[in-house]
Coordinates of C-alpha atoms in Angstrom, one line a residue:
P921 CA 117.0 92.7 58.9
P922 CA 119.4 92.8 61.9
G923 CA 118.1 89.5 63.3
S924 CA 118.0 87.6 60.1
V925 CA 120.2 84.4 59.8
I926 CA 122.9 84.9 57.1
A927 CA 124.7 81.5 57.6
S928 CA 125.1 78.7 60.1
V929 CA 127.6 75.9 60.6
R930 CA 127.5 72.9 63.0
C931 CA 130.9 72.1 64.5
S932 CA 133.0 71.6 67.6
Y933 CA 133.7 75.3 68.4
L934 CA 133.7 75.6 72.2
S935 CA 135.6 72.4 73.1
P936 CA 136.9 69.1 71.6
G937 CA 133.9 67.0 70.8
S938 CA 131.3 69.6 71.6
D939 CA 128.2 69.7 69.4
D940 CA 127.7 73.4 68.6
L941 CA 125.6 75.4 66.1
V942 CA 127.2 78.7 65.2
V943 CA 124.7 81.2 63.6
A944 CA 125.7 84.4 61.8
K945 CA 123.2 87.2 62.3
S946 CA 124.2 90.4 60.6
D947 CA 127.1 91.7 62.8
R948 CA 127.0 89.0 65.5
L949 CA 127.8 85.3 65.9
E950 CA 125.6 83.2 68.2
V951 CA 127.0 79.9 69.5
R952 CA 124.4 77.4 70.5
T953 CA 125.1 74.0 72.1
V954 CA 123.0 71.1 71.0
R955 CA 121.4 69.6 74.0
R956 CA 120.3 66.0 73.7
P957 CA 117.4 64.5 75.7
D958 CA 119.8 62.2 77.6
S959 CA 122.4 64.8 78.1
S960 CA 123.5 65.6 81.7
A961 CA 123.3 69.2 80.7
A962 CA 119.6 68.9 81.1
G963 CA 120.1 68.6 84.8
P964 CA 121.0 71.4 87.3
D965 CA 121.2 74.2 84.8
A966 CA 118.2 73.3 82.7
D967 CA 116.0 75.9 84.3
A968 CA 118.5 78.7 83.6
D969 CA 117.7 78.8 79.9
G970 CA 114.2 77.4 80.0
G971 CA 115.3 73.9 79.0
E972 CA 115.9 74.9 75.4
A973 CA 117.3 72.3 73.0
L974 CA 119.6 74.9 71.5
P975 CA 120.5 77.4 74.2
V976 CA 122.7 80.4 73.3
V977 CA 125.9 80.0 75.3
L978 CA 128.0 82.7 73.6
S979 CA 127.3 85.8 71.6
L980 CA 130.2 87.6 69.8
P981 CA 129.9 91.0 68.1
V982 CA 131.7 91.4 64.7
N983 CA 132.6 94.8 63.4
G984 CA 131.1 94.4 59.9
R985 CA 128.1 92.6 58.4
I986 CA 129.0 88.9 58.0
S987 CA 128.7 87.6 54.5
T988 CA 130.0 84.0 54.8
L989 CA 130.9 81.5 57.5
S990 CA 132.6 78.1 57.5
A991 CA 134.3 75.7 59.9
V992 CA 138.0 74.8 59.6
R993 CA 139.8 72.0 61.5
F994 CA 143.5 71.7 61.5
A995 CA 145.4 68.3 61.7
D996 CA 145.6 66.8 65.1
E997 CA 143.0 69.2 66.5
R998 CA 139.7 68.1 67.9
R999 CA 137.9 71.4 67.8
D1000 CA 137.1 73.8 64.9
C1001 CA 138.0 77.3 64.0
L1002 CA 135.6 79.7 62.2
F1003 CA 136.5 81.4 58.9
L1004 CA 134.2 84.4 58.2
T1005 CA 134.1 87.2 55.7
T1006 CA 132.3 90.5 55.8
E1007 CA 130.6 92.6 53.2
R1008 CA 133.5 95.1 53.3
G1009 CA 135.8 92.4 52.0
D1010 CA 137.5 91.6 55.3
Y1011 CA 138.1 88.1 56.6
A1012 CA 139.2 86.4 59.8
L1013 CA 140.0 82.9 61.2
I1014 CA 139.0 82.7 64.8
S1015 CA 138.7 80.1 67.6
H1016 CA 137.3 79.9 71.1
D1017 CA 139.8 80.8 73.8
A1018 CA 138.8 78.6 76.7
E1019 CA 141.6 80.0 78.9
L1020 CA 140.5 83.5 78.4
A1021 CA 136.9 82.5 79.0
S1022 CA 138.0 81.2 82.4
D1023 CA 139.9 84.4 83.2
L1024 CA 136.9 86.5 82.2
A1025 CA 134.6 84.4 84.3
A1026 CA 136.9 85.0 87.3
G1027 CA 137.0 88.7 86.6
R1028 CA 140.6 88.8 85.1
D1029 CA 141.5 90.5 81.8
G1030 CA 143.4 87.5 80.4
S1031 CA 146.7 89.3 80.0
G1032 CA 148.4 87.2 82.7
S1033 CA 148.8 90.2 84.9
G1034 CA 145.9 89.4 87.2
A1035 CA 144.3 92.8 86.4
D1036 CA 140.6 93.2 86.6
V1037 CA 138.5 93.3 83.5
A1038 CA 138.1 96.8 82.0
G1039 CA 135.8 97.2 79.0
E1040 CA 134.1 94.6 77.0
H1041 CA 136.1 91.4 76.3
H1042 CA 135.3 88.3 74.4
P1043 CA 137.0 84.9 74.5
V1044 CA 138.2 84.9 70.9
A1045 CA 141.6 84.0 69.5
T1046 CA 142.4 85.4 66.0
H1047 CA 144.7 83.2 64.0
A1048 CA 144.6 85.1 60.7
S1049 CA 142.9 88.2 59.4
G1050 CA 143.1 90.5 56.3
T1051 CA 141.2 92.0 53.4
F1052 CA 140.4 91.1 49.8
R1053 CA 140.7 94.8 48.9
D1054 CA 143.9 96.5 47.8
A1055 CA 145.6 99.2 49.9
D1056 CA 143.4 101.9 48.4
G1057 CA 140.2 100.1 49.6
H1058 CA 139.1 99.2 46.1
A1059 CA 138.1 95.8 44.7
L1060 CA 140.9 93.6 43.5
S1061 CA 142.3 95.1 40.2
G1062 CA 139.1 97.1 39.8
G1063 CA 136.8 94.1 39.9
R1064 CA 133.2 94.5 41.0
E1065 CA 131.4 92.6 43.7
A1066 CA 129.9 89.3 42.5
E1067 CA 126.2 89.6 41.8
V1068 CA 125.5 86.2 43.4
G1069 CA 127.2 87.4 46.6
P1070 CA 130.4 86.0 48.2
I1071 CA 131.0 82.3 48.1
I1072 CA 133.6 80.3 50.1
A1073 CA 134.6 76.7 49.9
V1074 CA 137.0 74.9 52.3
D1075 CA 139.1 72.1 50.8
P1076 CA 138.0 68.8 52.6
L1077 CA 141.8 68.0 52.9
M1078 CA 142.3 71.3 54.6
R1079 CA 144.9 72.5 52.0
C1080 CA 143.2 75.9 51.2
I1081 CA 140.1 78.1 51.2
A1082 CA 138.7 79.3 48.0
V1083 CA 136.9 82.6 48.1
H1084 CA 134.8 84.3 45.3
V1085 CA 134.1 87.9 46.3
Y1086 CA 134.6 89.8 43.0
D1087 CA 133.5 89.0 39.5
G1088 CA 136.3 87.4 37.5
F1089 CA 138.5 86.7 40.6
A1090 CA 139.0 83.7 42.8
T1091 CA 141.1 84.1 45.9
I1092 CA 143.0 81.1 47.2
I1093 CA 144.1 81.2 50.8
P1094 CA 146.5 78.4 51.7
I1095 CA 146.0 76.5 55.0
H1096 CA 149.0 75.4 57.1
W1097 CA 147.4 72.1 58.0
D1098 CA 149.9 71.4 60.8
Y1099 CA 149.2 74.7 62.6
K1100 CA 148.5 74.4 66.3
L1101 CA 145.7 76.5 67.8
G1102 CA 147.9 77.2 70.8
D1103 CA 150.5 78.9 68.6
F1104 CA 148.9 82.4 68.7
R1105 CA 149.9 85.5 70.6
R1106 CA 147.0 86.4 72.9
L1107 CA 145.4 89.7 72.1
P1108 CA 142.1 89.8 74.1
Y1109 CA 139.3 91.1 72.0
R1110 CA 137.7 94.4 73.0
R1111 CA 134.9 95.8 70.9
N1112 CA 136.2 99.0 69.3
A1113 CA 133.9 101.7 68.0
G1114 CA 136.4 102.2 65.3
G1115 CA 135.7 98.8 63.7
G1116 CA 137.7 95.7 63.2
L1117 CA 137.0 92.0 63.2
P1118 CA 137.0 89.8 66.4
G1119 CA 140.4 89.8 68.1
K1120 CA 141.9 92.2 65.6
P1121 CA 143.5 95.1 67.4
R1122 CA 143.0 98.6 66.0
G1123 CA 145.8 101.2 66.0

């Protein structure tokens, strides 16, 4: 069903030290912030969301049905990225772009030009994206999709991500542990009817 929960992960996605619950629902990611009883967040804005313990603070569309979701944290970083895969065999590593979020809140498009927002934008930075299929769109070397469904495992030492999508094949994606989240070229995400993962421009 469209509203069913496929996966969830608790991490610091929105900001360093934040306590967030990211929920994957079909083709959408919901980011919820854990509100503690003694948190100051229960003050002035508590009535805006009905005083929920886990209010939704961000909702991100994904072009494709999400199959797996996991958190990744690089060395010297205090916030997490999200690694996700889709049923079509695509993957992406994304993070929250706080600077773009501020621009969007102020009505700017995040390009640095000061232009007004046009279209639907989302504060997402894409650090890596790709597909587990070959150029012809078929499974790796003719393999068939695993009956148990896709499985991912992130190395606790952040050296690699292991992915099992097709029977008989394990894909290892290396992690550059010293990568800095600020080292990406900003490409503001706009939902495109033609498809694509968050932040991934379409030609």
